[in-house]
PDB file of C-alpha atoms in Angstrom:
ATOM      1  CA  UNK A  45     109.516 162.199 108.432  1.00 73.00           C
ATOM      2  CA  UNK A  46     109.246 163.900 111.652  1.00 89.00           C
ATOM      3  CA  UNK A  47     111.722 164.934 114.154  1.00 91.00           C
ATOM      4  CA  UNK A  48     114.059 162.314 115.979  1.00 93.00           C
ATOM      5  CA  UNK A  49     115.533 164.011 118.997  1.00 92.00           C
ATOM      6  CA  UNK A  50     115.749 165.970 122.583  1.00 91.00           C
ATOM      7  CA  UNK A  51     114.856 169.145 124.132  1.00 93.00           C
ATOM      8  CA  UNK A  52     117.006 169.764 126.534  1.00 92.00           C
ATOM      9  CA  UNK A  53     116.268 172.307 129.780  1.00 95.00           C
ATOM     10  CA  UNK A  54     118.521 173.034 132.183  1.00 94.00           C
ATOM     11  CA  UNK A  55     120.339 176.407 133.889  1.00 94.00           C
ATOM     12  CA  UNK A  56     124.240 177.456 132.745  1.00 91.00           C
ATOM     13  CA  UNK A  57     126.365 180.471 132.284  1.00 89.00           C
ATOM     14  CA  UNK A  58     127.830 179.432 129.127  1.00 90.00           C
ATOM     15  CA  UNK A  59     125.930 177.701 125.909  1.00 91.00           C
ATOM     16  CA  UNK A  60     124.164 174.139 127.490  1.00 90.00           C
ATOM     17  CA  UNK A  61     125.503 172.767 123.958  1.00 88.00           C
ATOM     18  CA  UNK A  62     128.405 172.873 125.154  1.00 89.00           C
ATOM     19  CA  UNK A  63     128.047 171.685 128.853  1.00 88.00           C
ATOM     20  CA  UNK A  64     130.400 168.528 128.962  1.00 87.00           C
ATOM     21  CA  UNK A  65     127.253 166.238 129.587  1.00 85.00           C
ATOM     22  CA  UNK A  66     125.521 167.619 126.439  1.00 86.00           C
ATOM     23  CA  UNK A  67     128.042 166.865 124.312  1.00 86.00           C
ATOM     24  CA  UNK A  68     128.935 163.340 125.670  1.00 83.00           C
ATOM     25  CA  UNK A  69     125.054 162.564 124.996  1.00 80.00           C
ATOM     26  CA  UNK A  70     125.339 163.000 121.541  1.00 79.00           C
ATOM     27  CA  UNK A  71     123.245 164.776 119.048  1.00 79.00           C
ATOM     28  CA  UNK A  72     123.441 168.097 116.895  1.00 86.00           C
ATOM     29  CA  UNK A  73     122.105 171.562 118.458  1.00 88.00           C
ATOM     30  CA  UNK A  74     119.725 172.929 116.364  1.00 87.00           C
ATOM     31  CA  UNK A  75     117.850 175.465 117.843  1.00 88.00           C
ATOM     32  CA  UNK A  76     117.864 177.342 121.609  1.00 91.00           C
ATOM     33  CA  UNK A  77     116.932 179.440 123.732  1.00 93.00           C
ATOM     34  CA  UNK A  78     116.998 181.774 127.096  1.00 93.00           C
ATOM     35  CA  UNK A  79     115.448 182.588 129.970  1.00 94.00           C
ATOM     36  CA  UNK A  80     117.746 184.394 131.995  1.00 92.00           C
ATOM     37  CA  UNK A  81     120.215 182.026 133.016  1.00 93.00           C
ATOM     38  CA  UNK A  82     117.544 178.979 132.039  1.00 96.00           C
ATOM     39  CA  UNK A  83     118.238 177.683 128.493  1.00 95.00           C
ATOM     40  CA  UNK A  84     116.712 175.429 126.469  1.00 94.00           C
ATOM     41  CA  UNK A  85     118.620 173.589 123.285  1.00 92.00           C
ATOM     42  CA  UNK A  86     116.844 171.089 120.382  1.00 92.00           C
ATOM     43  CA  UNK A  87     119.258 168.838 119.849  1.00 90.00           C
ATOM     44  CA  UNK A  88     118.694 166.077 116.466  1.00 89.00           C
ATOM     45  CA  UNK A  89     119.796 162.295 118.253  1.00 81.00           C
ATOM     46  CA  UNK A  90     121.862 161.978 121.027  1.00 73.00           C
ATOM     47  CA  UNK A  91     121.589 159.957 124.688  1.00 69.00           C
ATOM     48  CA  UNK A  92     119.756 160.586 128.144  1.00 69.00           C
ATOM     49  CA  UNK A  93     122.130 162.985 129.660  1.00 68.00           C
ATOM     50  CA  UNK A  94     119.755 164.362 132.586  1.00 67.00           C
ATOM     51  CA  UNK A  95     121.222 163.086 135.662  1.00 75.00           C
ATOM     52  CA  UNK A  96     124.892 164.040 134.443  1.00 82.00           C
ATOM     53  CA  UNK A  97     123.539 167.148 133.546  1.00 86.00           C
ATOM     54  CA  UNK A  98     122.231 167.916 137.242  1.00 87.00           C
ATOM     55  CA  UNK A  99     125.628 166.874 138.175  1.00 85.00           C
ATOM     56  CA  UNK A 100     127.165 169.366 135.911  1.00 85.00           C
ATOM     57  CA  UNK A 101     124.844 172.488 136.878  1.00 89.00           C
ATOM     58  CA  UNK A 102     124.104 171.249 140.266  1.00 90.00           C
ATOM     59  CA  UNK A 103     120.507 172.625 139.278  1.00 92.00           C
ATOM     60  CA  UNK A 104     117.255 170.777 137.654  1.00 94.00           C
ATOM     61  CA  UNK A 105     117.087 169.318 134.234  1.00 93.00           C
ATOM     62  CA  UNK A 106     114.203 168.497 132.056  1.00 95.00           C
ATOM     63  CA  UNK A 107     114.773 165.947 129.284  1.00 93.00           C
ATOM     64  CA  UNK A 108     112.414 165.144 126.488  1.00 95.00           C
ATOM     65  CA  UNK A 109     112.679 162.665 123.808  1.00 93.00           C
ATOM     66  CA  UNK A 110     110.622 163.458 120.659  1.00 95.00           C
ATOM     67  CA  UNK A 111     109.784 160.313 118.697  1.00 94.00           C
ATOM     68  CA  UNK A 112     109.387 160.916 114.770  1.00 94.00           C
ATOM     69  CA  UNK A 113     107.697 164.152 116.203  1.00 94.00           C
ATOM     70  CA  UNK A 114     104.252 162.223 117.337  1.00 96.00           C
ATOM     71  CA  UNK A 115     105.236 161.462 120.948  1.00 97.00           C
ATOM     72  CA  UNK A 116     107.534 162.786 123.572  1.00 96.00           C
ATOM     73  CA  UNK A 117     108.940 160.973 126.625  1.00 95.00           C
ATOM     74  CA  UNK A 118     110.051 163.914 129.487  1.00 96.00           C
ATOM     75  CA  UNK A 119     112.060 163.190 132.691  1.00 94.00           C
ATOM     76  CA  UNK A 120     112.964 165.531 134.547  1.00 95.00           C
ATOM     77  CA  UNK A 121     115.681 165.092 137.721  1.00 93.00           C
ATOM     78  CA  UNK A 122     116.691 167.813 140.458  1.00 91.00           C
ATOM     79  CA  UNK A 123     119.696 167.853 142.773  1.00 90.00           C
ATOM     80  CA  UNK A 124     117.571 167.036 145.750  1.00 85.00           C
ATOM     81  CA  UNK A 125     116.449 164.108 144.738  1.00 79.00           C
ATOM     82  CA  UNK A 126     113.546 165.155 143.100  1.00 78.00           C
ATOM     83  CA  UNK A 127     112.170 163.383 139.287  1.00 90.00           C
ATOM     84  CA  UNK A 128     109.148 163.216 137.490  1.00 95.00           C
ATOM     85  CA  UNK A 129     108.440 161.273 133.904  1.00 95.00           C
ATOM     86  CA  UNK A 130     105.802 161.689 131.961  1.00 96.00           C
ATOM     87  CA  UNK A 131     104.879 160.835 128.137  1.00 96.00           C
ATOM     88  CA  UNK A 132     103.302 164.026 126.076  1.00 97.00           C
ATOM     89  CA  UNK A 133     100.800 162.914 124.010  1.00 97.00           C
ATOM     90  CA  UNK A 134      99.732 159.963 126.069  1.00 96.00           C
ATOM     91  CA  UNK A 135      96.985 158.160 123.819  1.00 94.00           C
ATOM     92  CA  UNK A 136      99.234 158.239 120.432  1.00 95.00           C
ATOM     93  CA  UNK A 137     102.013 156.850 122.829  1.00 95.00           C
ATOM     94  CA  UNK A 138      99.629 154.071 123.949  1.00 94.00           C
ATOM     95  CA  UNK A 139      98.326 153.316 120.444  1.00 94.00           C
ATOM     96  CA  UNK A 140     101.307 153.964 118.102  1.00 94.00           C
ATOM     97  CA  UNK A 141     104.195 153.213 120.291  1.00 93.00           C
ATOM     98  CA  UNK A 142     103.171 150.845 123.051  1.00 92.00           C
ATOM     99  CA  UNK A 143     103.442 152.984 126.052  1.00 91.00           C
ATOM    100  CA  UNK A 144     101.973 151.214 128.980  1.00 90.00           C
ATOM    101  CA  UNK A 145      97.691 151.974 129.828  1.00 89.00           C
ATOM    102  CA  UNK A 146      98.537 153.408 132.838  1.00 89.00           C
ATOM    103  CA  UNK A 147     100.493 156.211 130.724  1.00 89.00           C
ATOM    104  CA  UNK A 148      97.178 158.835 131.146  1.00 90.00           C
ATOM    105  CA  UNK A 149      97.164 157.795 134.881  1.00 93.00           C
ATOM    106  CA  UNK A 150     100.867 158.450 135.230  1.00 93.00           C
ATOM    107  CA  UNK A 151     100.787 161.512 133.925  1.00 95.00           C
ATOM    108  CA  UNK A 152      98.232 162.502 135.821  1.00 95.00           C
ATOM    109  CA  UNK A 153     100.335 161.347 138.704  1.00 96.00           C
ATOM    110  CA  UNK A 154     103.106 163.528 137.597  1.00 97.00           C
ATOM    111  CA  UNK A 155     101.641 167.000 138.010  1.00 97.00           C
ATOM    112  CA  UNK A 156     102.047 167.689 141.503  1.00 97.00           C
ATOM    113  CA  UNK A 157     105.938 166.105 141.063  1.00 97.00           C
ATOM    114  CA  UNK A 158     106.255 168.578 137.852  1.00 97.00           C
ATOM    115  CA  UNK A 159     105.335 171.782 140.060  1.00 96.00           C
ATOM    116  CA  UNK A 160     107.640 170.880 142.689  1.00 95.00           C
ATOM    117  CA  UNK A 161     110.070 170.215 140.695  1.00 95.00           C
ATOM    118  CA  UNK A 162     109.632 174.063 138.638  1.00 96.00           C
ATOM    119  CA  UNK A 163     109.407 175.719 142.089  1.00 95.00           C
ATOM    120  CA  UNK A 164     112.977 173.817 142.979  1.00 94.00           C
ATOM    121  CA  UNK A 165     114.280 175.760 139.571  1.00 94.00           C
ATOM    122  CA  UNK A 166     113.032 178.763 140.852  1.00 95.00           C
ATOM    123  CA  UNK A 167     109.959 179.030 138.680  1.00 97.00           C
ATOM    124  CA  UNK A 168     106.344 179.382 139.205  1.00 97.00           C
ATOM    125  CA  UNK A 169     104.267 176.686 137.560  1.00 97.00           C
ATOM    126  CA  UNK A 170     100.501 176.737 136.833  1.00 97.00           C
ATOM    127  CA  UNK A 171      99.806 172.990 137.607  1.00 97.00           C
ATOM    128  CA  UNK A 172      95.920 173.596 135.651  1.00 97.00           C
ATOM    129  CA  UNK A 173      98.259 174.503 132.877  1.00 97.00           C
ATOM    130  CA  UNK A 174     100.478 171.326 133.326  1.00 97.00           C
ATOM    131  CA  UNK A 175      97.779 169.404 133.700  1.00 97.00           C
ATOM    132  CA  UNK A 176      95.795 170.209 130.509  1.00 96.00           C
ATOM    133  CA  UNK A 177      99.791 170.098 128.255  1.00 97.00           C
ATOM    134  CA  UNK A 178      99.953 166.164 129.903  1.00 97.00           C
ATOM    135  CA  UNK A 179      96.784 165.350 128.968  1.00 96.00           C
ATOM    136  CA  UNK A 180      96.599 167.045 125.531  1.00 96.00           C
ATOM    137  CA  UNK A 181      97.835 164.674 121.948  1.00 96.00           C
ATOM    138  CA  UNK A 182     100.007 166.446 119.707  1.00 94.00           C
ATOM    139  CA  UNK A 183      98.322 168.746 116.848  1.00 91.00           C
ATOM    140  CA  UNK A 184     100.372 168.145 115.166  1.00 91.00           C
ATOM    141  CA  UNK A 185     103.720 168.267 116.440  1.00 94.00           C
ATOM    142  CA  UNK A 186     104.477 166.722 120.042  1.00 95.00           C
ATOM    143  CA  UNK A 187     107.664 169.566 119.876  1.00 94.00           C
ATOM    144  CA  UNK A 188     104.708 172.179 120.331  1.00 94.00           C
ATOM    145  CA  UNK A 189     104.004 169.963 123.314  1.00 96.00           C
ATOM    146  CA  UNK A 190     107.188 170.353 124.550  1.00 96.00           C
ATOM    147  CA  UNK A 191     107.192 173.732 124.511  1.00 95.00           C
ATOM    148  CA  UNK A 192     103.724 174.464 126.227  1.00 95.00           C
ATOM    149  CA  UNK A 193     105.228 172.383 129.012  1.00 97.00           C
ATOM    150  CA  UNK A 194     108.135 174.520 129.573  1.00 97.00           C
ATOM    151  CA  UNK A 195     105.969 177.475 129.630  1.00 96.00           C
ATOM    152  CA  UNK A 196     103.480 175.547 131.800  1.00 97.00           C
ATOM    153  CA  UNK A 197     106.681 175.218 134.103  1.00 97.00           C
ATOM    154  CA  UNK A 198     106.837 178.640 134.343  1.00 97.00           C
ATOM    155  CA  UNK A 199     109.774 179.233 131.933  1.00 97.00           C
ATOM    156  CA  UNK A 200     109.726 182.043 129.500  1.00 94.00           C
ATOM    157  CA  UNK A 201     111.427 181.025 126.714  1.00 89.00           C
ATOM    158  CA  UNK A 202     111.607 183.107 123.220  1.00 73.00           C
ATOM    159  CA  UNK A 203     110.254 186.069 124.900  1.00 59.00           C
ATOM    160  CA  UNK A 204     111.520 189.228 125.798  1.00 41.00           C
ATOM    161  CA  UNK A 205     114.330 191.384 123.937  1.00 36.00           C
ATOM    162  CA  UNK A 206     116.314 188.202 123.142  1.00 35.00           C
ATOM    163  CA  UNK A 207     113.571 186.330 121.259  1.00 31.00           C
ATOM    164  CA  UNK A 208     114.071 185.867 117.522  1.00 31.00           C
ATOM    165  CA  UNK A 209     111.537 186.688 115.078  1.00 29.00           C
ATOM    166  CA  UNK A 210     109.711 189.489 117.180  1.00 30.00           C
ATOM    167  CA  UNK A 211     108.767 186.914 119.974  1.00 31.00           C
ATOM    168  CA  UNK A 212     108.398 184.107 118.000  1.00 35.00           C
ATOM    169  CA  UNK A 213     110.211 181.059 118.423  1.00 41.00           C
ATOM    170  CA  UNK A 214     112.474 180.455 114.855  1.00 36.00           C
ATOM    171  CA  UNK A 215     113.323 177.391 113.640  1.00 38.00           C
ATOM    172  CA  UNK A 216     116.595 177.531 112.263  1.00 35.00           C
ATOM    173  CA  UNK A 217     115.433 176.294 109.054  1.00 37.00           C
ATOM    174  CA  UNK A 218     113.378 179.192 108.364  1.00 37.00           C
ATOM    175  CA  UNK A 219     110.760 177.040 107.439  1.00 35.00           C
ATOM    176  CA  UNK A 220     108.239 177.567 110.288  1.00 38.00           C
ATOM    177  CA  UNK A 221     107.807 179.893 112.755  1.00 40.00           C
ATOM    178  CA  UNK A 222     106.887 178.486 116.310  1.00 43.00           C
ATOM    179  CA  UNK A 223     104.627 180.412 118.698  1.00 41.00           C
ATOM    180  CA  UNK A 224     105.502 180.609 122.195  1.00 39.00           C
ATOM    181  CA  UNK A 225     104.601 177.795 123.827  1.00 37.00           C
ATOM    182  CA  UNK A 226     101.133 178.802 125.586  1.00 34.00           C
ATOM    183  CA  UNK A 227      98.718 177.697 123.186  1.00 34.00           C
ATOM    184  CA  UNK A 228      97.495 174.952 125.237  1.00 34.00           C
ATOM    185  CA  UNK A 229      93.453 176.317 125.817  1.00 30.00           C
ATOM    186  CA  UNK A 230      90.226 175.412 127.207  1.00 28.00           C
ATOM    187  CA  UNK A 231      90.054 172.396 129.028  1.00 28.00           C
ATOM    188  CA  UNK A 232      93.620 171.049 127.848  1.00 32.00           C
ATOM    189  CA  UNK A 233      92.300 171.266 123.960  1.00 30.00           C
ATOM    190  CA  UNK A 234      95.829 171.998 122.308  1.00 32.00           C
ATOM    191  CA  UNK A 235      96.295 174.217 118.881  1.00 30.00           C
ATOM    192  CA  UNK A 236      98.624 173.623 116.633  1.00 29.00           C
ATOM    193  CA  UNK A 237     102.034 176.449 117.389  1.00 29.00           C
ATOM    194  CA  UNK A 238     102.808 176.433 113.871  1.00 24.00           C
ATOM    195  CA  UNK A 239     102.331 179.858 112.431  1.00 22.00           C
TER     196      UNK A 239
END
């Protein structure tokens, strides 16, 4: 069985698990993550708290919901009015969990909406990058997915001096060791960031 939940990105002084909004959504913290004052948290279940999360931070927010790990729907909502959705792993989405035709289209769509909305955070995307992580199918885990498209944002998550595991992203399990998320290569083909 694969993983039911949300990665949740947004900025906050204190831990985002705790942000008010997070914890009215629902859903256990697993697993997170800095970027100066950027965090990301895994969180197993919960709601859809983007848009109360903006209110919270007054600041973007990037949602995404991972389906039984295969799929993952992202929206993302900024405080001036700026959104994007997309679906990660478009063609699985289509096939497996009746996601609309147009999903490939959309997400195409979305890029220039995704870089806007990373340069309103502060970050610097590379929209090639974007791009190839919206077009790519999971391999196998659309969490990897999740993470090349923060990176593709231009968010450096799990690196630096506060990284665990040497740079590595850790799953609190201990099971697995992620990669950072920038495996996604050569014309959008996406490896696996499962050590």
């Amino acid at each position: 069985m694969g993983f039911f939940g949300s990665f949740v990105v947004a900025r906050c002084d204190g831990p985002l698990a705790e942000l008010p909004a997070v914890r009215q959504a629902g859903g256990d913290p697993s697993w997170s993550a800095r970027d100066g004052a950027w965090q990301i948290v895994r969180l197993h279940g919960g709601g859809r708290p983007a848009e109360s999360i903006v209110r919270d931070t007054g600041a973007p927010v990037l949602v995404a919901h991972v389906f039984d790990s295969d799929v993952a729907a992202v929206e993302a909502v900024g405080p001036k009015g700026s959104g994007w959705e997309c679906v990660l792993s478009p063609r699985t989405a289509r096939d497996s969990y009746g996601a609309p035709e147009r999903s490939p289209d959309r997400n195409r769509e979305a890029v220039p909406l995704a870089a806007d909305w990373a340069r309103e955070a502060g970050r610097v995307p590379d929209a090639d990058a974007v791009a190839a992580v919206l077009a790519a199918e999971a391999d196998p885990f659309a969490e990897d997915l999740v993470l090349d498209l923060t990176h593709a944002l231009g968010f450096r998550f799990g690196e630096g001096p506060q990284s665990p595991g040497g740079g590595r992203w850790r799953d609190p399990s201990g099971r697995r060791a992620l990669r950072p998320p920038h495996t996604v290569r050569d014309a959008g083909r996406h490896r696996s960031g499962l050590a």
